């Protein structure tokens, strides 16, 4: 279905697209104090991030389905154009309200970048080569995580915070030219049935759910009428969405995917595992600063071990998983994640900074061994015509895991914080660390239900 006139330009273009999407997550956090100082609107800070997360999650599976209907190039181009346009508008925003709206547009474009890039990689490479490339592309996120604070800090200190958005314009144009110029598709062109009603029901359901999760602990408690109404809306429209998909001629999210054990296990594992990593990224700096008394710079540098070992593991497992087995690879990774969270539960008031370095290195290595094989398995379980929606559904479940995790961990943590003392912080985070361990154990148990390596690979379709 997909062919090249030059493999290197396409790979470079895809990596650039992934990079700017991943970089945007960390670079905006670094520049936020200066943005607030310039635009005011301190009370709206959280929405600069929340609206981006919400629109990305809503559009990811929709774009995934569109890639299967209309081809990868068109959807990739649409995503890049929207992301670049949103970035340019963010750069000229003259108020926090305007910035939030433009971030929503940017998030819509970002909803296409991650799943479509990985889908194109799956189209172009098969077998062991696919695993190697998936590992390489997964490392882009970690590299962006390392460079984000540095890039953001440089632009803020030397030029202007607006350049954290402007930099996406030339990079996005380069990605668009490279991919659309060298990637050529051949697929049957016929009239497509777009599942408008399914997409509408899904959008309402996920928007209500995400808005509820992002508001919990921020503006509303768990049991507030506002949150309960949003949850009811989400449940009702999710049920409506399922009913629509059962009868749709070309469903947005084919329910047949969820009859595949590989899909269900991998999606549940992604939900669980990514909730842990997000929690660790949030609460490790809090421990370093409030309990150990280190500077914000030290706590920021603490994420480096995970950002280094994750891409290393992703690259290694991409090369090894066809030799040691896909199931073995993810089991090894989940055992390392379990070991890392177990180490977390042993942290005490006097635990040193280097304990954290070791813990995050182990967690990063474990996640690298889990995520790359999981992505390959999902893409191997379906054909070309469902690969886009399968990849994007997995991305959605990972994002939902992150959002649900943040809401639950925040509620537990706030329960312990009364006077803001150091011991309260320790007890609150120790309770969260125990929950990390329980989730990691559930993730390992889930992955034990994967079929064996030969059965998984027998499903692979080029």
Tab-separated table of C-alpha atoms in Angstrom:
chain	number	residue	atom	x	y	z
A	1	UNK	CA	0.000	0.000	0.000
A	2	UNK	CA	2.866	2.398	0.780
A	3	UNK	CA	6.174	2.873	-0.996
A	4	UNK	CA	9.118	5.284	-1.006
A	5	UNK	CA	11.232	7.214	-3.449
A	6	UNK	CA	13.756	7.753	-0.659
A	7	UNK	CA	13.631	6.115	2.741
A	8	UNK	CA	15.917	8.476	4.641
A	9	UNK	CA	13.971	11.686	3.874
A	10	UNK	CA	10.712	10.089	5.019
A	11	UNK	CA	12.255	8.733	8.236
A	12	UNK	CA	13.824	12.122	8.983
A	13	UNK	CA	10.534	13.908	8.283
A	14	UNK	CA	8.593	11.574	10.572
A	15	UNK	CA	11.152	11.980	13.347
A	16	UNK	CA	10.974	15.770	13.058
A	17	UNK	CA	7.177	15.641	13.318
A	18	UNK	CA	7.340	13.402	16.383
A	19	UNK	CA	10.022	15.597	17.899
A	20	UNK	CA	8.122	18.884	17.700
A	21	UNK	CA	5.011	17.232	19.145
A	22	UNK	CA	6.975	15.748	22.031
A	23	UNK	CA	9.094	18.863	22.589
A	24	UNK	CA	6.012	21.029	22.967
A	25	UNK	CA	4.995	19.199	26.148
A	26	UNK	CA	8.120	20.141	28.126
A	27	UNK	CA	9.129	23.406	26.498
A	28	UNK	CA	5.866	25.155	27.406
A	29	UNK	CA	6.259	24.183	31.070
A	30	UNK	CA	9.680	25.823	31.144
A	31	UNK	CA	8.405	29.076	29.634
A	32	UNK	CA	5.165	29.288	31.634
A	33	UNK	CA	6.348	31.770	34.312
A	34	UNK	CA	7.368	34.258	31.611
A	35	UNK	CA	4.152	33.702	29.665
A	36	UNK	CA	2.104	34.477	32.774
A	37	UNK	CA	4.173	37.569	33.498
A	38	UNK	CA	3.552	38.828	29.962
A	39	UNK	CA	-0.077	37.809	29.406
A	40	UNK	CA	-1.349	37.779	33.017
A	41	UNK	CA	-4.172	35.336	33.821
A	42	UNK	CA	-2.424	33.236	36.486
A	43	UNK	CA	-5.679	31.435	37.327
A	44	UNK	CA	-5.819	30.054	33.772
A	45	UNK	CA	-2.372	28.412	33.762
A	46	UNK	CA	-3.689	24.862	34.079
A	47	UNK	CA	-5.902	25.296	31.010
A	48	UNK	CA	-2.909	26.050	28.797
A	49	UNK	CA	-1.918	22.412	29.393
A	50	UNK	CA	-5.341	20.847	29.941
A	51	UNK	CA	-6.927	22.044	26.701
A	52	UNK	CA	-3.978	20.688	24.711
A	53	UNK	CA	-4.337	17.292	26.418
A	54	UNK	CA	-8.094	17.244	25.896
A	55	UNK	CA	-8.081	18.057	22.173
A	56	UNK	CA	-5.177	15.681	21.523
A	57	UNK	CA	-6.964	12.771	23.201
A	58	UNK	CA	-10.254	13.449	21.420
A	59	UNK	CA	-8.748	13.725	17.943
A	60	UNK	CA	-6.145	10.928	18.138
A	61	UNK	CA	-8.482	7.988	17.335
A	62	UNK	CA	-10.451	10.082	14.826
A	63	UNK	CA	-7.286	10.845	12.880
A	64	UNK	CA	-6.283	7.201	13.231
A	65	UNK	CA	-9.457	6.091	11.483
A	66	UNK	CA	-9.093	8.754	8.795
A	67	UNK	CA	-5.628	7.416	7.927
A	68	UNK	CA	-7.235	4.043	7.190
A	69	UNK	CA	-9.938	5.663	5.034
A	70	UNK	CA	-8.014	8.309	3.112
A	71	UNK	CA	-4.363	7.325	3.408
A	72	UNK	CA	-1.519	8.370	5.668
A	73	UNK	CA	-0.168	11.321	3.670
A	74	UNK	CA	-3.342	13.396	3.687
A	75	UNK	CA	-3.931	12.994	7.415
A	76	UNK	CA	-0.256	13.580	8.209
A	77	UNK	CA	-0.317	16.788	6.164
A	78	UNK	CA	-3.533	17.922	7.872
A	79	UNK	CA	-2.078	17.275	11.323
A	80	UNK	CA	1.178	19.102	10.570
A	81	UNK	CA	-0.629	22.113	9.071
A	82	UNK	CA	-2.969	22.416	12.066
A	83	UNK	CA	-0.098	22.028	14.525
A	84	UNK	CA	2.047	24.624	12.761
A	85	UNK	CA	-0.902	27.030	12.406
A	86	UNK	CA	-1.726	26.600	16.091
A	87	UNK	CA	1.931	27.192	16.991
A	88	UNK	CA	2.095	30.389	14.928
A	89	UNK	CA	-1.087	31.707	16.553
A	90	UNK	CA	0.207	30.811	20.034
A	91	UNK	CA	3.291	32.863	19.263
A	92	UNK	CA	1.225	35.986	18.567
A	93	UNK	CA	-1.307	35.499	21.388
A	94	UNK	CA	-1.979	38.728	23.287
A	95	UNK	CA	-3.986	37.245	26.155
A	96	UNK	CA	-4.174	34.028	28.127
A	97	UNK	CA	-7.652	33.311	26.733
A	98	UNK	CA	-6.325	33.592	23.172
A	99	UNK	CA	-3.368	31.351	24.034
A	100	UNK	CA	-5.723	28.687	25.406
A	101	UNK	CA	-7.827	28.684	22.220
A	102	UNK	CA	-4.741	28.481	20.027
A	103	UNK	CA	-3.355	25.662	22.186
A	104	UNK	CA	-6.620	23.804	21.524
A	105	UNK	CA	-5.951	24.073	17.780
A	106	UNK	CA	-2.362	22.993	18.302
A	107	UNK	CA	-3.583	19.966	20.280
A	108	UNK	CA	-5.925	18.948	17.459
A	109	UNK	CA	-2.957	18.854	15.106
A	110	UNK	CA	-0.871	16.956	17.664
A	111	UNK	CA	-3.585	14.296	17.730
A	112	UNK	CA	-2.413	13.237	14.261
A	113	UNK	CA	1.347	13.365	14.747
A	114	UNK	CA	2.098	10.464	17.094
A	115	UNK	CA	-0.280	7.740	15.795
A	116	UNK	CA	0.122	8.599	12.099
A	117	UNK	CA	3.933	8.648	12.305
A	118	UNK	CA	4.036	5.231	13.987
A	119	UNK	CA	1.463	3.884	11.522
A	120	UNK	CA	3.587	4.973	8.564
A	121	UNK	CA	6.625	3.299	10.115
A	122	UNK	CA	4.613	0.087	10.482
A	123	UNK	CA	3.591	0.329	6.816
A	124	UNK	CA	7.142	0.764	5.587
A	125	UNK	CA	8.925	-1.854	7.664
A	126	UNK	CA	8.125	-5.444	8.556
A	127	UNK	CA	9.529	-8.079	10.868
A	128	UNK	CA	12.694	-7.361	12.828
A	129	UNK	CA	13.303	-4.122	10.921
A	130	UNK	CA	9.963	-2.787	12.167
A	131	UNK	CA	10.979	-3.497	15.747
A	132	UNK	CA	14.285	-1.659	15.305
A	133	UNK	CA	12.581	1.372	13.786
A	134	UNK	CA	9.898	1.463	16.467
A	135	UNK	CA	12.603	1.503	19.113
A	136	UNK	CA	14.380	4.336	17.325
A	137	UNK	CA	11.203	6.397	16.986
A	138	UNK	CA	10.193	5.775	20.607
A	139	UNK	CA	13.500	7.321	21.688
A	140	UNK	CA	12.469	10.648	20.111
A	141	UNK	CA	10.143	11.319	23.052
A	142	UNK	CA	12.938	10.878	25.572
A	143	UNK	CA	15.335	13.072	23.604
A	144	UNK	CA	12.657	15.761	23.469
A	145	UNK	CA	12.183	15.386	27.214
A	146	UNK	CA	15.886	16.049	27.736
A	147	UNK	CA	16.115	18.983	25.336
A	148	UNK	CA	12.780	20.629	26.193
A	149	UNK	CA	13.911	22.471	29.338
A	150	UNK	CA	17.167	23.538	27.638
A	151	UNK	CA	15.450	24.822	24.490
A	152	UNK	CA	12.720	26.540	26.477
A	153	UNK	CA	15.219	28.129	28.835
A	154	UNK	CA	17.368	29.411	25.969
A	155	UNK	CA	14.489	31.058	24.099
A	156	UNK	CA	13.058	32.596	27.266
A	157	UNK	CA	16.396	33.956	28.471
A	158	UNK	CA	17.920	35.011	25.134
A	159	UNK	CA	15.037	35.882	22.787
A	160	UNK	CA	11.362	35.583	23.794
A	161	UNK	CA	8.988	32.909	25.061
A	162	UNK	CA	7.090	33.301	21.774
A	163	UNK	CA	9.907	31.505	19.968
A	164	UNK	CA	9.091	28.229	21.739
A	165	UNK	CA	6.101	28.221	19.361
A	166	UNK	CA	7.710	29.872	16.320
A	167	UNK	CA	10.421	27.192	16.175
A	168	UNK	CA	7.726	24.670	15.218
A	169	UNK	CA	7.035	26.506	11.939
A	170	UNK	CA	10.265	25.747	10.014
A	171	UNK	CA	10.510	22.272	11.535
A	172	UNK	CA	6.896	21.483	10.668
A	173	UNK	CA	7.340	22.721	7.096
A	174	UNK	CA	10.475	20.576	6.738
A	175	UNK	CA	8.618	17.490	7.989
A	176	UNK	CA	5.735	18.148	5.610
A	177	UNK	CA	8.026	18.543	2.587
A	178	UNK	CA	10.088	15.442	3.388
A	179	UNK	CA	7.183	13.093	4.063
A	180	UNK	CA	4.779	14.291	1.373
A	181	UNK	CA	7.552	14.614	-1.181
A	182	UNK	CA	9.058	11.139	-0.791
A	183	UNK	CA	6.209	8.963	0.514
A	184	UNK	CA	3.839	7.552	-2.113
A	185	UNK	CA	0.702	5.551	-1.406
A	186	UNK	CA	-1.344	3.194	-3.527
A	187	UNK	CA	-4.750	2.272	-2.176
A	188	UNK	CA	-8.187	1.674	-3.583
A	189	UNK	CA	-9.925	4.970	-4.207
A	190	UNK	CA	-13.636	4.607	-3.682
A	191	UNK	CA	-16.359	6.557	-1.965
A	192	UNK	CA	-15.781	6.405	1.780
A	193	UNK	CA	-18.490	6.200	4.439
A	194	UNK	CA	-17.485	8.495	7.276
A	195	UNK	CA	-18.937	7.610	10.679
A	196	UNK	CA	-20.023	11.145	11.624
A	197	UNK	CA	-22.454	10.068	14.356
A	198	UNK	CA	-19.902	7.760	15.933
A	199	UNK	CA	-17.257	10.492	15.864
A	200	UNK	CA	-19.682	12.978	17.451
A	201	UNK	CA	-20.706	10.592	20.238
A	202	UNK	CA	-17.069	9.688	20.894
A	203	UNK	CA	-16.030	13.350	20.998
A	204	UNK	CA	-18.710	14.221	23.557
A	205	UNK	CA	-17.960	11.150	25.701
A	206	UNK	CA	-14.182	11.632	25.802
A	207	UNK	CA	-14.431	15.417	26.183
A	208	UNK	CA	-16.751	15.048	29.190
A	209	UNK	CA	-14.545	12.367	30.742
A	210	UNK	CA	-11.295	14.287	30.185
A	211	UNK	CA	-12.803	17.552	31.408
A	212	UNK	CA	-13.980	15.802	34.567
A	213	UNK	CA	-10.584	14.195	35.183
A	214	UNK	CA	-8.679	17.419	34.500
A	215	UNK	CA	-10.992	19.387	36.844
A	216	UNK	CA	-10.838	16.974	39.785
A	217	UNK	CA	-8.705	18.429	42.538
A	218	UNK	CA	-8.119	21.557	40.467
A	219	UNK	CA	-11.511	23.270	40.637
A	220	UNK	CA	-13.947	20.576	41.830
A	221	UNK	CA	-13.874	17.663	44.325
A	222	UNK	CA	-14.618	14.094	43.225
A	223	UNK	CA	-18.178	14.121	44.588
A	224	UNK	CA	-19.238	17.535	43.306
A	225	UNK	CA	-22.448	17.690	41.207
A	226	UNK	CA	-20.442	19.147	38.315
A	227	UNK	CA	-18.110	16.139	38.157
A	228	UNK	CA	-20.974	13.665	38.578
A	229	UNK	CA	-22.896	15.245	35.689
A	230	UNK	CA	-19.829	15.053	33.462
A	231	UNK	CA	-19.296	11.390	34.337
A	232	UNK	CA	-22.937	10.581	33.572
A	233	UNK	CA	-22.657	12.389	30.222
A	234	UNK	CA	-19.482	10.442	29.434
A	235	UNK	CA	-21.090	7.086	30.288
A	236	UNK	CA	-24.283	7.803	28.325
A	237	UNK	CA	-22.470	8.927	25.190
A	238	UNK	CA	-19.954	6.103	25.442
A	239	UNK	CA	-22.847	3.634	25.484
A	240	UNK	CA	-24.382	5.489	22.526
A	241	UNK	CA	-21.027	5.352	20.723
A	242	UNK	CA	-20.816	1.563	21.163
A	243	UNK	CA	-24.372	1.161	19.846
A	244	UNK	CA	-23.553	3.298	16.804
A	245	UNK	CA	-20.349	1.376	16.092
A	246	UNK	CA	-22.188	-1.941	16.111
A	247	UNK	CA	-24.357	-0.828	13.200
A	248	UNK	CA	-22.077	1.553	11.292
A	249	UNK	CA	-21.044	0.516	7.798
A	250	UNK	CA	-17.544	1.946	8.332
A	251	UNK	CA	-17.212	2.361	12.132
A	252	UNK	CA	-14.806	4.927	13.490
A	253	UNK	CA	-13.497	2.373	15.948
A	254	UNK	CA	-14.289	-1.191	14.800
A	255	UNK	CA	-15.437	-3.196	17.803
A	256	UNK	CA	-13.875	-6.294	16.256
A	257	UNK	CA	-10.511	-4.962	17.493
A	258	UNK	CA	-11.615	-5.588	21.053
A	259	UNK	CA	-12.141	-9.279	20.372
A	260	UNK	CA	-8.377	-9.636	19.934
A	261	UNK	CA	-6.520	-10.648	23.072
A	262	UNK	CA	-3.322	-8.917	21.936
A	263	UNK	CA	-5.194	-5.608	21.541
A	264	UNK	CA	-6.988	-5.816	24.874
A	265	UNK	CA	-3.928	-6.846	26.872
A	266	UNK	CA	-1.654	-4.254	25.240
A	267	UNK	CA	-4.185	-1.440	25.677
A	268	UNK	CA	-4.801	-2.272	29.340
A	269	UNK	CA	-1.050	-2.516	29.936
A	270	UNK	CA	-0.536	0.882	28.290
A	271	UNK	CA	-3.230	2.406	30.499
A	272	UNK	CA	-1.637	1.009	33.675
A	273	UNK	CA	2.043	1.540	32.859
A	274	UNK	CA	1.713	5.130	31.678
A	275	UNK	CA	-0.231	6.109	34.789
A	276	UNK	CA	2.846	5.084	36.791
A	277	UNK	CA	5.379	7.010	34.719
A	278	UNK	CA	3.302	10.188	34.815
A	279	UNK	CA	2.932	9.909	38.577
A	280	UNK	CA	6.665	9.402	39.006
A	281	UNK	CA	7.461	12.439	36.853
A	282	UNK	CA	5.139	14.575	38.999
A	283	UNK	CA	6.040	13.403	42.496
A	284	UNK	CA	9.785	12.756	42.206
A	285	UNK	CA	10.600	16.510	41.949
A	286	UNK	CA	8.291	17.191	44.905
A	287	UNK	CA	10.209	14.676	47.048
A	288	UNK	CA	13.579	16.062	45.943
A	289	UNK	CA	12.646	19.657	46.728
A	290	UNK	CA	10.435	19.341	49.815
A	291	UNK	CA	11.911	16.284	51.530
A	292	UNK	CA	15.582	16.400	50.523
A	293	UNK	CA	15.712	20.189	50.214
A	294	UNK	CA	17.409	20.273	46.806
A	295	UNK	CA	16.965	23.052	44.270
A	296	UNK	CA	14.474	23.075	41.417
A	297	UNK	CA	17.386	22.567	39.019
A	298	UNK	CA	18.391	19.375	40.827
A	299	UNK	CA	14.846	18.058	40.718
A	300	UNK	CA	14.640	18.918	37.033
A	301	UNK	CA	17.834	17.010	36.306
A	302	UNK	CA	16.390	14.027	38.147
A	303	UNK	CA	14.242	13.079	35.147
A	304	UNK	CA	17.371	12.511	33.076
A	305	UNK	CA	18.013	8.892	34.141
A	306	UNK	CA	14.561	7.853	32.909
A	307	UNK	CA	14.928	9.939	29.748
A	308	UNK	CA	18.264	8.231	29.009
A	309	UNK	CA	17.500	4.593	29.859
A	310	UNK	CA	14.071	4.565	28.167
A	311	UNK	CA	15.387	5.194	24.617
A	312	UNK	CA	18.346	2.882	25.206
A	313	UNK	CA	15.974	0.088	26.220
A	314	UNK	CA	13.592	0.871	23.339
A	315	UNK	CA	16.448	0.596	20.856
A	316	UNK	CA	17.800	-2.614	22.376
A	317	UNK	CA	14.450	-4.378	22.626
A	318	UNK	CA	13.666	-3.358	19.047
A	319	UNK	CA	16.702	-5.417	18.028
A	320	UNK	CA	16.268	-8.276	20.505
A	321	UNK	CA	12.544	-8.940	20.755
A	322	UNK	CA	12.407	-11.205	17.698
A	323	UNK	CA	15.191	-13.301	19.212
A	324	UNK	CA	14.085	-13.534	22.840
A	325	UNK	CA	10.366	-13.299	22.061
A	326	UNK	CA	7.898	-10.429	22.187
A	327	UNK	CA	6.081	-11.731	25.252
A	328	UNK	CA	9.365	-12.344	27.060
A	329	UNK	CA	10.446	-8.781	26.272
A	330	UNK	CA	7.366	-7.142	27.776
A	331	UNK	CA	7.452	-9.470	30.784
A	332	UNK	CA	11.078	-8.529	31.469
A	333	UNK	CA	10.141	-4.853	31.146
A	334	UNK	CA	7.137	-5.125	33.441
A	335	UNK	CA	9.280	-6.946	36.037
A	336	UNK	CA	11.733	-4.039	35.975
A	337	UNK	CA	8.866	-1.562	36.389
A	338	UNK	CA	7.620	-3.631	39.338
A	339	UNK	CA	11.136	-3.654	40.833
A	340	UNK	CA	11.416	0.116	40.420
A	341	UNK	CA	8.091	0.784	42.135
A	342	UNK	CA	9.039	-1.702	44.864
A	343	UNK	CA	12.200	0.320	45.435
A	344	UNK	CA	10.038	3.431	45.672
A	345	UNK	CA	7.983	1.943	48.504
A	346	UNK	CA	11.211	1.473	50.493
A	347	UNK	CA	12.113	5.175	50.390
A	348	UNK	CA	12.317	6.815	53.802
A	349	UNK	CA	12.839	10.347	55.066
A	350	UNK	CA	16.617	9.872	54.992
A	351	UNK	CA	16.863	8.242	51.557
A	352	UNK	CA	19.471	9.922	49.384
A	353	UNK	CA	19.213	11.625	45.997
A	354	UNK	CA	21.060	8.689	44.407
A	355	UNK	CA	18.271	6.307	45.350
A	356	UNK	CA	16.068	8.325	43.036
A	357	UNK	CA	18.626	8.205	40.232
A	358	UNK	CA	18.676	4.402	40.442
A	359	UNK	CA	14.888	4.101	40.668
A	360	UNK	CA	14.220	6.280	37.627
A	361	UNK	CA	16.927	4.505	35.621
A	362	UNK	CA	15.285	1.136	36.353
A	363	UNK	CA	11.784	2.445	35.575
A	364	UNK	CA	12.936	3.995	32.304
A	365	UNK	CA	14.646	0.802	31.183
A	366	UNK	CA	11.576	-1.241	32.076
A	367	UNK	CA	9.210	1.080	30.206
A	368	UNK	CA	11.410	0.925	27.126
A	369	UNK	CA	11.088	-2.859	27.154
A	370	UNK	CA	7.306	-2.660	27.549
A	371	UNK	CA	6.236	0.050	25.114
A	372	UNK	CA	8.079	-0.803	21.888
A	373	UNK	CA	7.045	-4.499	21.697
A	374	UNK	CA	3.478	-3.550	22.678
A	375	UNK	CA	3.220	-1.137	19.748
A	376	UNK	CA	4.631	-3.712	17.338
A	377	UNK	CA	2.211	-6.377	18.606
A	378	UNK	CA	-0.811	-4.141	18.106
A	379	UNK	CA	0.214	-3.229	14.575
A	380	UNK	CA	0.967	-6.865	13.774
A	381	UNK	CA	-2.476	-8.009	14.909
A	382	UNK	CA	-4.319	-6.046	12.204
A	383	UNK	CA	-3.992	-5.366	8.511
A	384	UNK	CA	-3.235	-2.097	6.702
A	385	UNK	CA	-6.908	-1.099	6.700
A	386	UNK	CA	-7.084	-1.055	10.532
A	387	UNK	CA	-3.510	-0.214	11.479
A	388	UNK	CA	-4.125	3.505	11.918
A	389	UNK	CA	-7.100	3.186	14.235
A	390	UNK	CA	-5.433	0.360	16.196
A	391	UNK	CA	-2.309	2.473	16.802
A	392	UNK	CA	-4.305	5.574	17.730
A	393	UNK	CA	-6.567	3.631	20.106
A	394	UNK	CA	-3.496	2.433	21.976
A	395	UNK	CA	-2.210	6.029	22.156
A	396	UNK	CA	-5.585	7.121	23.552
A	397	UNK	CA	-5.535	4.449	26.270
A	398	UNK	CA	-2.036	5.485	27.306
A	399	UNK	CA	-3.132	9.129	27.541
A	400	UNK	CA	-6.237	8.193	29.524
A	401	UNK	CA	-4.046	6.225	31.911
A	402	UNK	CA	-1.915	9.296	32.480
A	403	UNK	CA	-4.930	11.534	33.104
A	404	UNK	CA	-6.773	9.102	35.379
A	405	UNK	CA	-3.553	8.477	37.285
A	406	UNK	CA	-2.926	12.169	37.887
A	407	UNK	CA	-6.478	12.623	39.230
A	408	UNK	CA	-6.293	9.632	41.595
A	409	UNK	CA	-2.748	10.325	42.817
A	410	UNK	CA	-3.592	13.986	43.415
A	411	UNK	CA	-6.621	13.077	45.505
A	412	UNK	CA	-4.595	10.662	47.656
A	413	UNK	CA	-1.768	13.147	48.083
A	414	UNK	CA	-4.069	16.014	49.059
A	415	UNK	CA	-5.702	13.787	51.690
A	416	UNK	CA	-2.414	13.719	53.627
A	417	UNK	CA	-1.470	17.379	53.249
A	418	UNK	CA	-3.061	19.381	56.070
A	419	UNK	CA	-0.388	21.716	57.413
A	420	UNK	CA	2.174	21.291	54.655
A	421	UNK	CA	4.825	19.723	56.881
A	422	UNK	CA	7.648	17.587	55.529
A	423	UNK	CA	6.368	14.440	57.237
A	424	UNK	CA	2.929	14.944	55.662
A	425	UNK	CA	4.576	15.148	52.262
A	426	UNK	CA	6.491	11.942	52.977
A	427	UNK	CA	3.389	10.042	54.122
A	428	UNK	CA	1.341	11.296	51.183
A	429	UNK	CA	3.938	10.244	48.638
A	430	UNK	CA	4.591	6.916	50.359
A	431	UNK	CA	0.880	6.111	49.980
A	432	UNK	CA	1.128	6.960	46.266
A	433	UNK	CA	4.255	4.835	45.889
A	434	UNK	CA	2.410	1.840	47.322
A	435	UNK	CA	-0.319	2.397	44.743
A	436	UNK	CA	2.371	2.551	42.026
A	437	UNK	CA	3.550	-0.889	43.154
A	438	UNK	CA	0.008	-2.298	43.079
A	439	UNK	CA	-0.546	-0.905	39.565
A	440	UNK	CA	2.809	-2.325	38.410
A	441	UNK	CA	1.825	-5.738	39.779
A	442	UNK	CA	-1.512	-5.511	37.944
A	443	UNK	CA	0.369	-4.580	34.760
A	444	UNK	CA	2.611	-7.645	35.070
A	445	UNK	CA	-0.378	-9.889	35.712
A	446	UNK	CA	-2.135	-8.426	32.670
A	447	UNK	CA	0.827	-9.111	30.371
A	448	UNK	CA	0.942	-12.751	31.445
A	449	UNK	CA	-2.255	-13.193	29.418
A	450	UNK	CA	-0.503	-12.312	26.168
A	451	UNK	CA	-0.306	-15.150	23.640
A	452	UNK	CA	3.117	-16.680	23.069
A	453	UNK	CA	5.676	-15.207	20.681
A	454	UNK	CA	4.919	-17.549	17.778
A	455	UNK	CA	1.178	-16.923	18.014
A	456	UNK	CA	1.684	-13.146	18.106
A	457	UNK	CA	4.075	-13.117	15.152
A	458	UNK	CA	1.868	-15.496	13.165
A	459	UNK	CA	-0.683	-12.672	13.064
A	460	UNK	CA	1.790	-10.210	11.547
A	461	UNK	CA	0.735	-8.723	8.270
A	462	UNK	CA	2.967	-6.598	6.100
